[in-house]
Amino acid sequence: MLKKVVEAITLAECNLPPDVENMIRRAYETETEMGKAQLKAILENVRIAREMRAPICQDTGLFSYYVEIGDDFPIRASKIKKVLIDATVEATRSIPLRPNAIDVLTEKNTGNNVGQGIPDISWDHVDGNTLRIAVLPKGGGSSYVAKLHSIPPAKGLKGVVEAVIRSVFDAGSMPCPPTFVGIGIGGTEDLAMKLAKKALLARMDENSKNEELAKLEREIVDKANSLGIGPMGLGGRWTIFNARIEWASRHPATLLTGVCFSCWALRKAFVEVSGDEIRVYQ
Ligand code: SF4
């Protein structure tokens, strides 16, 4: 399985997923002059990275893994954790990747993208005997502008939209726009941020199947794009490509909202194990 996880990391780092590339191409068709030139350069970058099997960006990110493990899956979680850590080290060497894990006390770089609590691994226990791992390496520019908002509950979803748009405005050109925005509404403070980041794993050329959420996602995209920040912050129609929402029930006194950005280089890949079959895909 280690080889397959390294394969997924390589795919995520060197090849944008189709939903992400679709959105960049769609934006390119309708963008104005300066922004269009930026999107053209981005698409050229994507093509070269794919052909050369080289990382899409010099910042190859800090690693998060999302694991859905079936109760009857034959390999224990502790062994899967070891595979994910070893695969991170091996991919850092073989691709190679920029080492990004810094010890916060000594300021030393571990040199292999593994450190205290990193890679971050989230576990979801499900029925059945399959395993699904999502690989999400994320650059520092977009993580720098992540926000947790505590919104007065009386403001409701209107307050959520206002907070997200304020975050997009404050982020400006920092996260290399156009961005993809993950939003986590409700839950506890840690859960709101976790949901926001997890929302980046959703297909980005689609909206929620829940019509109310889809409407909210579209409203956020329209309002964010009216800011005119544009590709790389140089002005234009596209400041964000899409927004995806995950939610959890909230406490009566809170309406916590996490906002998590990914730059245009939204890198993700998946490994699925079912019986003897292992599939790596984006
Ligand atoms: S924000 Fe994204 S595209 Fe910009 S430098 Fe960081 S990883 Fe690269």
PDB file of C-alpha atoms and ligand atoms in Angstrom:
ATOM      1  CA  MET A   1       0.000   0.000   0.000  1.00  0.00           C
ATOM      2  CA  LEU A   2       2.963   2.331   0.651  1.00  0.00           C
ATOM      3  CA  LYS A   3       3.759   2.446  -3.087  1.00  0.00           C
ATOM      4  CA  LYS A   4       0.167   3.356  -3.898  1.00  0.00           C
ATOM      5  CA  VAL A   5       0.121   6.210  -1.373  1.00  0.00           C
ATOM      6  CA  VAL A   6       3.402   7.532  -2.846  1.00  0.00           C
ATOM      7  CA  GLU A   7       1.737   7.261  -6.273  1.00  0.00           C
ATOM      8  CA  ALA A   8      -1.239   9.291  -4.987  1.00  0.00           C
ATOM      9  CA  ILE A   9       1.052  11.954  -3.486  1.00  0.00           C
ATOM     10  CA  THR A  10       2.937  12.168  -6.795  1.00  0.00           C
ATOM     11  CA  LEU A  11      -0.335  12.500  -8.696  1.00  0.00           C
ATOM     12  CA  ALA A  12      -1.587  15.235  -6.348  1.00  0.00           C
ATOM     13  CA  GLU A  13       1.668  17.200  -6.529  1.00  0.00           C
ATOM     14  CA  CYS A  14       2.265  16.980 -10.281  1.00  0.00           C
ATOM     15  CA  ASN A  15      -1.211  16.816 -11.830  1.00  0.00           C
ATOM     16  CA  LEU A  16      -4.245  18.960 -11.051  1.00  0.00           C
ATOM     17  CA  PRO A  17      -7.505  17.006 -10.630  1.00  0.00           C
ATOM     18  CA  PRO A  18      -9.971  17.313 -13.554  1.00  0.00           C
ATOM     19  CA  ASP A  19     -12.585  19.265 -11.552  1.00  0.00           C
ATOM     20  CA  VAL A  20      -9.972  21.873 -10.591  1.00  0.00           C
ATOM     21  CA  GLU A  21      -8.587  22.182 -14.108  1.00  0.00           C
ATOM     22  CA  ASN A  22     -12.143  22.406 -15.526  1.00  0.00           C
ATOM     23  CA  MET A  23     -12.788  25.452 -13.348  1.00  0.00           C
ATOM     24  CA  ILE A  24      -9.545  27.152 -14.392  1.00  0.00           C
ATOM     25  CA  ARG A  25     -10.406  26.563 -18.076  1.00  0.00           C
ATOM     26  CA  ARG A  26     -13.975  27.829 -17.593  1.00  0.00           C
ATOM     27  CA  ALA A  27     -12.653  30.993 -15.954  1.00  0.00           C
ATOM     28  CA  TYR A  28     -10.077  31.455 -18.721  1.00  0.00           C
ATOM     29  CA  GLU A  29     -12.888  31.593 -21.317  1.00  0.00           C
ATOM     30  CA  THR A  30     -14.621  34.496 -19.585  1.00  0.00           C
ATOM     31  CA  GLU A  31     -11.777  36.385 -17.876  1.00  0.00           C
ATOM     32  CA  THR A  32     -10.711  39.846 -18.972  1.00  0.00           C
ATOM     33  CA  GLU A  33      -7.323  40.894 -20.357  1.00  0.00           C
ATOM     34  CA  MET A  34      -4.883  40.997 -17.403  1.00  0.00           C
ATOM     35  CA  GLY A  35      -6.585  38.153 -15.553  1.00  0.00           C
ATOM     36  CA  LYS A  36      -6.723  36.089 -18.752  1.00  0.00           C
ATOM     37  CA  ALA A  37      -2.928  36.329 -19.116  1.00  0.00           C
ATOM     38  CA  GLN A  38      -2.531  35.053 -15.539  1.00  0.00           C
ATOM     39  CA  LEU A  39      -4.882  32.125 -16.130  1.00  0.00           C
ATOM     40  CA  LYS A  40      -3.073  31.301 -19.366  1.00  0.00           C
ATOM     41  CA  ALA A  41       0.233  31.171 -17.449  1.00  0.00           C
ATOM     42  CA  ILE A  42      -1.394  28.947 -14.793  1.00  0.00           C
ATOM     43  CA  LEU A  43      -2.707  26.516 -17.448  1.00  0.00           C
ATOM     44  CA  GLU A  44       0.732  26.432 -19.081  1.00  0.00           C
ATOM     45  CA  ASN A  45       2.283  25.738 -15.664  1.00  0.00           C
ATOM     46  CA  VAL A  46      -0.178  22.851 -15.160  1.00  0.00           C
ATOM     47  CA  ARG A  47       0.680  21.383 -18.596  1.00  0.00           C
ATOM     48  CA  ILE A  48       4.446  21.541 -18.012  1.00  0.00           C
ATOM     49  CA  ALA A  49       4.186  20.032 -14.507  1.00  0.00           C
ATOM     50  CA  ARG A  50       2.115  17.141 -15.884  1.00  0.00           C
ATOM     51  CA  GLU A  51       4.476  16.486 -18.788  1.00  0.00           C
ATOM     52  CA  MET A  52       7.642  16.725 -16.680  1.00  0.00           C
ATOM     53  CA  ARG A  53       6.130  14.953 -13.666  1.00  0.00           C
ATOM     54  CA  ALA A  54       7.295  17.883 -11.579  1.00  0.00           C
ATOM     55  CA  PRO A  55       5.506  19.633  -8.693  1.00  0.00           C
ATOM     56  CA  ILE A  56       2.944  22.226  -9.800  1.00  0.00           C
ATOM     57  CA  CYS A  57       4.309  24.795  -7.330  1.00  0.00           C
ATOM     58  CA  GLN A  58       7.553  25.269  -5.408  1.00  0.00           C
ATOM     59  CA  ASP A  59       5.511  25.221  -2.182  1.00  0.00           C
ATOM     60  CA  THR A  60       4.555  21.547  -2.174  1.00  0.00           C
ATOM     61  CA  GLY A  61       2.538  21.991   1.018  1.00  0.00           C
ATOM     62  CA  LEU A  62       2.023  20.497   4.426  1.00  0.00           C
ATOM     63  CA  PHE A  63       0.277  17.111   4.358  1.00  0.00           C
ATOM     64  CA  SER A  64      -3.201  16.184   5.528  1.00  0.00           C
ATOM     65  CA  TYR A  65      -4.761  12.771   5.025  1.00  0.00           C
ATOM     66  CA  TYR A  66      -8.445  11.934   5.426  1.00  0.00           C
ATOM     67  CA  VAL A  67      -9.006   8.235   6.065  1.00  0.00           C
ATOM     68  CA  GLU A  68     -12.365   6.465   5.835  1.00  0.00           C
ATOM     69  CA  ILE A  69     -11.826   3.014   7.264  1.00  0.00           C
ATOM     70  CA  GLY A  70     -14.400   0.233   7.259  1.00  0.00           C
ATOM     71  CA  ASP A  71     -14.949  -1.587  10.565  1.00  0.00           C
ATOM     72  CA  ASP A  72     -14.097  -4.862   8.787  1.00  0.00           C
ATOM     73  CA  PHE A  73     -11.047  -3.587   6.909  1.00  0.00           C
ATOM     74  CA  PRO A  74      -8.269  -6.143   7.584  1.00  0.00           C
ATOM     75  CA  ILE A  75      -5.405  -3.687   8.339  1.00  0.00           C
ATOM     76  CA  ARG A  76      -5.285  -1.887  11.690  1.00  0.00           C
ATOM     77  CA  ALA A  77      -5.389   1.921  11.869  1.00  0.00           C
ATOM     78  CA  SER A  78      -1.943   2.087  13.559  1.00  0.00           C
ATOM     79  CA  LYS A  79      -0.384   0.286  10.566  1.00  0.00           C
ATOM     80  CA  ILE A  80      -2.146   2.627   8.115  1.00  0.00           C
ATOM     81  CA  LYS A  81      -0.817   5.606  10.077  1.00  0.00           C
ATOM     82  CA  LYS A  82       2.726   4.246   9.694  1.00  0.00           C
ATOM     83  CA  VAL A  83       2.184   3.767   5.937  1.00  0.00           C
ATOM     84  CA  LEU A  84       1.040   7.403   5.583  1.00  0.00           C
ATOM     85  CA  ILE A  85       4.054   8.721   7.496  1.00  0.00           C
ATOM     86  CA  ASP A  86       6.511   6.520   5.572  1.00  0.00           C
ATOM     87  CA  ALA A  87       4.879   7.449   2.248  1.00  0.00           C
ATOM     88  CA  THR A  88       5.235  11.154   3.079  1.00  0.00           C
ATOM     89  CA  VAL A  89       8.959  10.686   3.739  1.00  0.00           C
ATOM     90  CA  GLU A  90       9.430   8.574   0.611  1.00  0.00           C
ATOM     91  CA  ALA A  91       7.519  11.020  -1.638  1.00  0.00           C
ATOM     92  CA  THR A  92       9.542  13.927  -0.243  1.00  0.00           C
ATOM     93  CA  ARG A  93      12.695  12.099  -1.352  1.00  0.00           C
ATOM     94  CA  SER A  94      11.528  10.641  -4.652  1.00  0.00           C
ATOM     95  CA  ILE A  95       9.509  13.457  -6.298  1.00  0.00           C
ATOM     96  CA  PRO A  96      11.253  15.468  -4.640  1.00  0.00           C
ATOM     97  CA  LEU A  97       9.159  17.799  -2.454  1.00  0.00           C
ATOM     98  CA  ARG A  98      10.115  20.908  -0.512  1.00  0.00           C
ATOM     99  CA  PRO A  99      10.511  20.041   3.168  1.00  0.00           C
ATOM    100  CA  ASN A 100       7.917  22.149   4.976  1.00  0.00           C
ATOM    101  CA  ALA A 101       7.649  20.765   8.538  1.00  0.00           C
ATOM    102  CA  ILE A 102       9.216  23.207  11.015  1.00  0.00           C
ATOM    103  CA  ASP A 103       9.620  22.453  14.727  1.00  0.00           C
ATOM    104  CA  VAL A 104       7.870  25.421  16.407  1.00  0.00           C
ATOM    105  CA  LEU A 105      10.251  25.340  19.414  1.00  0.00           C
ATOM    106  CA  THR A 106      13.641  24.917  17.733  1.00  0.00           C
ATOM    107  CA  GLU A 107      12.659  26.414  14.331  1.00  0.00           C
ATOM    108  CA  LYS A 108      14.463  23.460  12.724  1.00  0.00           C
ATOM    109  CA  ASN A 109      13.114  21.952   9.522  1.00  0.00           C
ATOM    110  CA  THR A 110      12.750  18.175   9.898  1.00  0.00           C
ATOM    111  CA  GLY A 111      13.738  17.809   6.237  1.00  0.00           C
ATOM    112  CA  ASN A 112      11.165  15.137   5.371  1.00  0.00           C
ATOM    113  CA  ASN A 113       7.710  16.733   5.794  1.00  0.00           C
ATOM    114  CA  VAL A 114       7.095  14.715   8.961  1.00  0.00           C
ATOM    115  CA  GLY A 115       7.066  16.361  12.380  1.00  0.00           C
ATOM    116  CA  GLN A 116       5.093  16.777  15.580  1.00  0.00           C
ATOM    117  CA  GLY A 117       1.451  16.055  14.608  1.00  0.00           C
ATOM    118  CA  ILE A 118       2.342  16.276  10.909  1.00  0.00           C
ATOM    119  CA  PRO A 119       1.138  14.806   8.622  1.00  0.00           C
ATOM    120  CA  ASP A 120      -2.306  15.495  10.021  1.00  0.00           C
ATOM    121  CA  ILE A 121      -4.470  12.370   9.776  1.00  0.00           C
ATOM    122  CA  SER A 122      -8.262  12.445  10.234  1.00  0.00           C
ATOM    123  CA  TRP A 123     -10.143   9.211  10.778  1.00  0.00           C
ATOM    124  CA  ASP A 124     -13.702   8.382   9.901  1.00  0.00           C
ATOM    125  CA  HIS A 125     -14.991   4.921  10.831  1.00  0.00           C
ATOM    126  CA  VAL A 126     -17.585   3.531   8.437  1.00  0.00           C
ATOM    127  CA  ASP A 127     -19.394   0.236   7.807  1.00  0.00           C
ATOM    128  CA  GLY A 128     -17.853  -2.364   5.504  1.00  0.00           C
ATOM    129  CA  ASN A 129     -14.387  -3.605   4.581  1.00  0.00           C
ATOM    130  CA  THR A 130     -13.011  -0.869   2.345  1.00  0.00           C
ATOM    131  CA  LEU A 131     -10.466   1.885   2.887  1.00  0.00           C
ATOM    132  CA  ARG A 132     -10.401   5.336   1.277  1.00  0.00           C
ATOM    133  CA  ILE A 133      -7.551   7.776   1.785  1.00  0.00           C
ATOM    134  CA  ALA A 134      -7.655  11.374   0.545  1.00  0.00           C
ATOM    135  CA  VAL A 135      -4.297  13.123   0.172  1.00  0.00           C
ATOM    136  CA  LEU A 136      -4.400  16.916   0.556  1.00  0.00           C
ATOM    137  CA  PRO A 137      -1.062  18.758   0.508  1.00  0.00           C
ATOM    138  CA  LYS A 138      -1.704  22.451   1.073  1.00  0.00           C
ATOM    139  CA  GLY A 139       0.572  25.436   0.508  1.00  0.00           C
ATOM    140  CA  GLY A 140       1.315  28.041   3.166  1.00  0.00           C
ATOM    141  CA  GLY A 141      -0.013  31.067   1.236  1.00  0.00           C
ATOM    142  CA  SER A 142      -3.592  29.852   1.405  1.00  0.00           C
ATOM    143  CA  SER A 143      -3.339  28.480   4.956  1.00  0.00           C
ATOM    144  CA  TYR A 144      -2.022  31.853   6.141  1.00  0.00           C
ATOM    145  CA  VAL A 145      -5.403  33.498   5.469  1.00  0.00           C
ATOM    146  CA  ALA A 146      -7.705  30.825   6.961  1.00  0.00           C
ATOM    147  CA  LYS A 147     -10.252  32.243   9.411  1.00  0.00           C
ATOM    148  CA  LEU A 148     -12.605  31.101  12.145  1.00  0.00           C
ATOM    149  CA  HIS A 149     -15.565  33.452  12.620  1.00  0.00           C
ATOM    150  CA  SER A 150     -17.858  33.491  15.608  1.00  0.00           C
ATOM    151  CA  ILE A 151     -21.069  34.948  14.210  1.00  0.00           C
ATOM    152  CA  PRO A 152     -23.948  36.148  16.408  1.00  0.00           C
ATOM    153  CA  PRO A 153     -26.546  33.416  15.785  1.00  0.00           C
ATOM    154  CA  ALA A 154     -29.254  36.056  15.204  1.00  0.00           C
ATOM    155  CA  LYS A 155     -27.432  37.043  12.009  1.00  0.00           C
ATOM    156  CA  GLY A 156     -28.023  33.559  10.588  1.00  0.00           C
ATOM    157  CA  LEU A 157     -26.774  32.549   7.152  1.00  0.00           C
ATOM    158  CA  LYS A 158     -26.664  36.213   6.076  1.00  0.00           C
ATOM    159  CA  GLY A 159     -23.954  36.652   8.726  1.00  0.00           C
ATOM    160  CA  VAL A 160     -22.136  33.588   7.369  1.00  0.00           C
ATOM    161  CA  VAL A 161     -22.042  35.029   3.844  1.00  0.00           C
ATOM    162  CA  GLU A 162     -20.812  38.417   5.150  1.00  0.00           C
ATOM    163  CA  ALA A 163     -18.011  36.729   7.138  1.00  0.00           C
ATOM    164  CA  VAL A 164     -16.870  34.638   4.178  1.00  0.00           C
ATOM    165  CA  ILE A 165     -16.793  37.654   1.861  1.00  0.00           C
ATOM    166  CA  ARG A 166     -14.848  39.633   4.493  1.00  0.00           C
ATOM    167  CA  SER A 167     -12.318  36.766   4.627  1.00  0.00           C
ATOM    168  CA  VAL A 168     -11.950  36.773   0.825  1.00  0.00           C
ATOM    169  CA  PHE A 169     -11.451  40.558   0.887  1.00  0.00           C
ATOM    170  CA  ASP A 170      -8.875  40.362   3.714  1.00  0.00           C
ATOM    171  CA  ALA A 171      -7.017  37.528   1.970  1.00  0.00           C
ATOM    172  CA  GLY A 172      -6.549  39.695  -1.130  1.00  0.00           C
ATOM    173  CA  SER A 173      -3.755  38.353  -3.343  1.00  0.00           C
ATOM    174  CA  MET A 174      -2.075  36.351  -0.546  1.00  0.00           C
ATOM    175  CA  PRO A 175      -3.541  32.906  -1.410  1.00  0.00           C
ATOM    176  CA  CYS A 176      -2.695  33.179  -5.162  1.00  0.00           C
ATOM    177  CA  PRO A 177      -6.267  33.708  -6.408  1.00  0.00           C
ATOM    178  CA  PRO A 178      -8.518  32.636  -7.960  1.00  0.00           C
ATOM    179  CA  THR A 179      -9.070  30.405  -4.961  1.00  0.00           C
ATOM    180  CA  PHE A 180     -11.330  27.562  -3.964  1.00  0.00           C
ATOM    181  CA  VAL A 181     -13.071  28.295  -0.675  1.00  0.00           C
ATOM    182  CA  GLY A 182     -14.047  25.601   1.819  1.00  0.00           C
ATOM    183  CA  ILE A 183     -16.620  26.666   4.410  1.00  0.00           C
ATOM    184  CA  GLY A 184     -17.554  24.834   7.593  1.00  0.00           C
ATOM    185  CA  ILE A 185     -20.748  26.073   9.258  1.00  0.00           C
ATOM    186  CA  GLY A 186     -21.765  25.151  12.786  1.00  0.00           C
ATOM    187  CA  GLY A 187     -20.374  22.571  15.209  1.00  0.00           C
ATOM    188  CA  THR A 188     -17.629  23.445  17.683  1.00  0.00           C
ATOM    189  CA  GLU A 189     -14.683  25.751  16.964  1.00  0.00           C
ATOM    190  CA  ASP A 190     -12.359  22.909  15.920  1.00  0.00           C
ATOM    191  CA  LEU A 191     -15.091  21.130  13.967  1.00  0.00           C
ATOM    192  CA  ALA A 192     -15.992  24.278  11.977  1.00  0.00           C
ATOM    193  CA  MET A 193     -12.376  24.548  10.755  1.00  0.00           C
ATOM    194  CA  LYS A 194     -12.114  20.814  10.096  1.00  0.00           C
ATOM    195  CA  LEU A 195     -15.284  20.899   7.993  1.00  0.00           C
ATOM    196  CA  ALA A 196     -14.036  23.971   6.115  1.00  0.00           C
ATOM    197  CA  LYS A 197     -10.858  22.169   5.100  1.00  0.00           C
ATOM    198  CA  LYS A 198     -12.659  18.930   4.319  1.00  0.00           C
ATOM    199  CA  ALA A 199     -14.986  20.875   2.005  1.00  0.00           C
ATOM    200  CA  LEU A 200     -11.975  21.357  -0.306  1.00  0.00           C
ATOM    201  CA  LEU A 201     -12.157  17.626  -1.076  1.00  0.00           C
ATOM    202  CA  ALA A 202     -15.574  18.043  -2.733  1.00  0.00           C
ATOM    203  CA  ARG A 203     -15.811  18.281  -6.533  1.00  0.00           C
ATOM    204  CA  MET A 204     -15.108  21.862  -7.436  1.00  0.00           C
ATOM    205  CA  ASP A 205     -16.956  21.912 -10.765  1.00  0.00           C
ATOM    206  CA  GLU A 206     -20.202  21.067  -8.987  1.00  0.00           C
ATOM    207  CA  ASN A 207     -22.291  22.462  -6.159  1.00  0.00           C
ATOM    208  CA  SER A 208     -24.008  20.815  -3.233  1.00  0.00           C
ATOM    209  CA  LYS A 209     -26.829  18.396  -3.956  1.00  0.00           C
ATOM    210  CA  ASN A 210     -28.787  20.213  -1.248  1.00  0.00           C
ATOM    211  CA  GLU A 211     -30.453  23.057  -3.149  1.00  0.00           C
ATOM    212  CA  GLU A 212     -30.306  25.473  -0.202  1.00  0.00           C
ATOM    213  CA  LEU A 213     -26.567  24.925   0.251  1.00  0.00           C
ATOM    214  CA  ALA A 214     -25.969  25.119  -3.502  1.00  0.00           C
ATOM    215  CA  LYS A 215     -27.756  28.490  -3.556  1.00  0.00           C
ATOM    216  CA  LEU A 216     -25.557  29.697  -0.699  1.00  0.00           C
ATOM    217  CA  GLU A 217     -22.400  28.474  -2.487  1.00  0.00           C
ATOM    218  CA  ARG A 218     -23.423  30.323  -5.673  1.00  0.00           C
ATOM    219  CA  GLU A 219     -24.265  33.501  -3.742  1.00  0.00           C
ATOM    220  CA  ILE A 220     -20.796  33.446  -2.131  1.00  0.00           C
ATOM    221  CA  VAL A 221     -19.097  32.980  -5.525  1.00  0.00           C
ATOM    222  CA  ASP A 222     -21.061  35.896  -7.060  1.00  0.00           C
ATOM    223  CA  LYS A 223     -20.377  38.239  -4.148  1.00  0.00           C
ATOM    224  CA  ALA A 224     -16.685  37.281  -3.860  1.00  0.00           C
ATOM    225  CA  ASN A 225     -16.173  37.787  -7.575  1.00  0.00           C
ATOM    226  CA  SER A 226     -17.779  41.219  -7.423  1.00  0.00           C
ATOM    227  CA  LEU A 227     -14.768  42.290  -5.279  1.00  0.00           C
ATOM    228  CA  GLY A 228     -12.682  42.351  -8.474  1.00  0.00           C
ATOM    229  CA  ILE A 229      -9.465  41.056  -6.824  1.00  0.00           C
ATOM    230  CA  GLY A 230      -8.985  38.778  -9.838  1.00  0.00           C
ATOM    231  CA  PRO A 231      -6.293  36.270 -10.818  1.00  0.00           C
ATOM    232  CA  MET A 232      -3.130  36.821  -8.729  1.00  0.00           C
ATOM    233  CA  GLY A 233      -4.745  39.953  -7.290  1.00  0.00           C
ATOM    234  CA  LEU A 234      -4.249  41.912 -10.527  1.00  0.00           C
ATOM    235  CA  GLY A 235      -7.941  42.573 -11.088  1.00  0.00           C
ATOM    236  CA  GLY A 236     -10.525  40.617 -13.042  1.00  0.00           C
ATOM    237  CA  ARG A 237     -13.795  38.714 -12.932  1.00  0.00           C
ATOM    238  CA  TRP A 238     -12.550  35.633 -11.087  1.00  0.00           C
ATOM    239  CA  THR A 239     -11.436  36.011  -7.472  1.00  0.00           C
ATOM    240  CA  ILE A 240     -12.742  32.622  -6.399  1.00  0.00           C
ATOM    241  CA  PHE A 241     -13.569  29.675  -8.659  1.00  0.00           C
ATOM    242  CA  ASN A 242     -16.046  28.024  -6.335  1.00  0.00           C
ATOM    243  CA  ALA A 243     -17.105  27.684  -2.699  1.00  0.00           C
ATOM    244  CA  ARG A 244     -18.146  24.400  -1.117  1.00  0.00           C
ATOM    245  CA  ILE A 245     -19.918  24.049   2.221  1.00  0.00           C
ATOM    246  CA  GLU A 246     -19.941  21.352   4.899  1.00  0.00           C
ATOM    247  CA  TRP A 247     -22.016  21.819   8.028  1.00  0.00           C
ATOM    248  CA  ALA A 248     -22.776  20.409  11.471  1.00  0.00           C
ATOM    249  CA  SER A 249     -25.498  21.183  13.997  1.00  0.00           C
ATOM    250  CA  ARG A 250     -24.673  24.189  16.183  1.00  0.00           C
ATOM    251  CA  HIS A 251     -25.058  25.133  19.830  1.00  0.00           C
ATOM    252  CA  PRO A 252     -28.008  27.584  20.323  1.00  0.00           C
ATOM    253  CA  ALA A 253     -25.531  30.310  21.398  1.00  0.00           C
ATOM    254  CA  THR A 254     -22.999  29.919  18.562  1.00  0.00           C
ATOM    255  CA  LEU A 255     -22.794  30.065  14.801  1.00  0.00           C
ATOM    256  CA  LEU A 256     -19.145  29.240  14.209  1.00  0.00           C
ATOM    257  CA  THR A 257     -17.930  29.417  10.632  1.00  0.00           C
ATOM    258  CA  GLY A 258     -14.584  28.227   9.355  1.00  0.00           C
ATOM    259  CA  VAL A 259     -13.179  29.579   6.104  1.00  0.00           C
ATOM    260  CA  CYS A 260     -10.371  27.658   4.493  1.00  0.00           C
ATOM    261  CA  PHE A 261      -8.785  28.665   1.193  1.00  0.00           C
ATOM    262  CA  SER A 262      -6.943  26.734  -1.433  1.00  0.00           C
ATOM    263  CA  CYS A 263      -5.014  28.595  -4.096  1.00  0.00           C
ATOM    264  CA  TRP A 264      -5.719  27.738  -7.746  1.00  0.00           C
ATOM    265  CA  ALA A 265      -3.330  24.778  -7.197  1.00  0.00           C
ATOM    266  CA  LEU A 266      -5.833  22.673  -5.271  1.00  0.00           C
ATOM    267  CA  ARG A 267      -3.894  19.431  -5.052  1.00  0.00           C
ATOM    268  CA  LYS A 268      -5.684  16.270  -4.052  1.00  0.00           C
ATOM    269  CA  ALA A 269      -5.715  12.561  -4.881  1.00  0.00           C
ATOM    270  CA  PHE A 270      -7.374   9.447  -3.515  1.00  0.00           C
ATOM    271  CA  VAL A 271      -6.479   5.816  -2.789  1.00  0.00           C
ATOM    272  CA  GLU A 272      -9.279   3.270  -2.545  1.00  0.00           C
ATOM    273  CA  VAL A 273      -8.724  -0.279  -1.319  1.00  0.00           C
ATOM    274  CA  SER A 274     -11.411  -2.896  -1.772  1.00  0.00           C
ATOM    275  CA  GLY A 275     -10.427  -6.576  -1.469  1.00  0.00           C
ATOM    276  CA  ASP A 276      -7.315  -7.090  -3.646  1.00  0.00           C
ATOM    277  CA  GLU A 277      -8.003  -3.981  -5.712  1.00  0.00           C
ATOM    278  CA  ILE A 278      -6.195  -0.709  -5.028  1.00  0.00           C
ATOM    279  CA  ARG A 279      -7.219   2.313  -7.098  1.00  0.00           C
ATOM    280  CA  VAL A 280      -5.391   5.648  -7.219  1.00  0.00           C
ATOM    281  CA  TYR A 281      -7.318   8.503  -8.795  1.00  0.00           C
ATOM    282  CA  GLN A 282      -8.147  12.210  -8.720  1.00  0.00           C
TER     283      GLN A 282
HETATM  284  S1  SF4 B   1      -0.528  29.855  -2.561  1.00  0.00           S
HETATM  285 FE1  SF4 B   1      -0.499  27.988  -3.853  1.00  0.00          FE
HETATM  286  S2  SF4 B   1       0.230  28.649  -5.878  1.00  0.00           S
HETATM  287 FE2  SF4 B   1       0.706  30.278  -4.388  1.00  0.00          FE
HETATM  288  S3  SF4 B   1       2.827  29.835  -3.755  1.00  0.00           S
HETATM  289 FE3  SF4 B   1       1.461  28.867  -2.256  1.00  0.00          FE
HETATM  290  S4  SF4 B   1       1.136  26.764  -3.001  1.00  0.00           S
HETATM  291 FE4  SF4 B   1       1.995  27.944  -4.691  1.00  0.00          FE
END
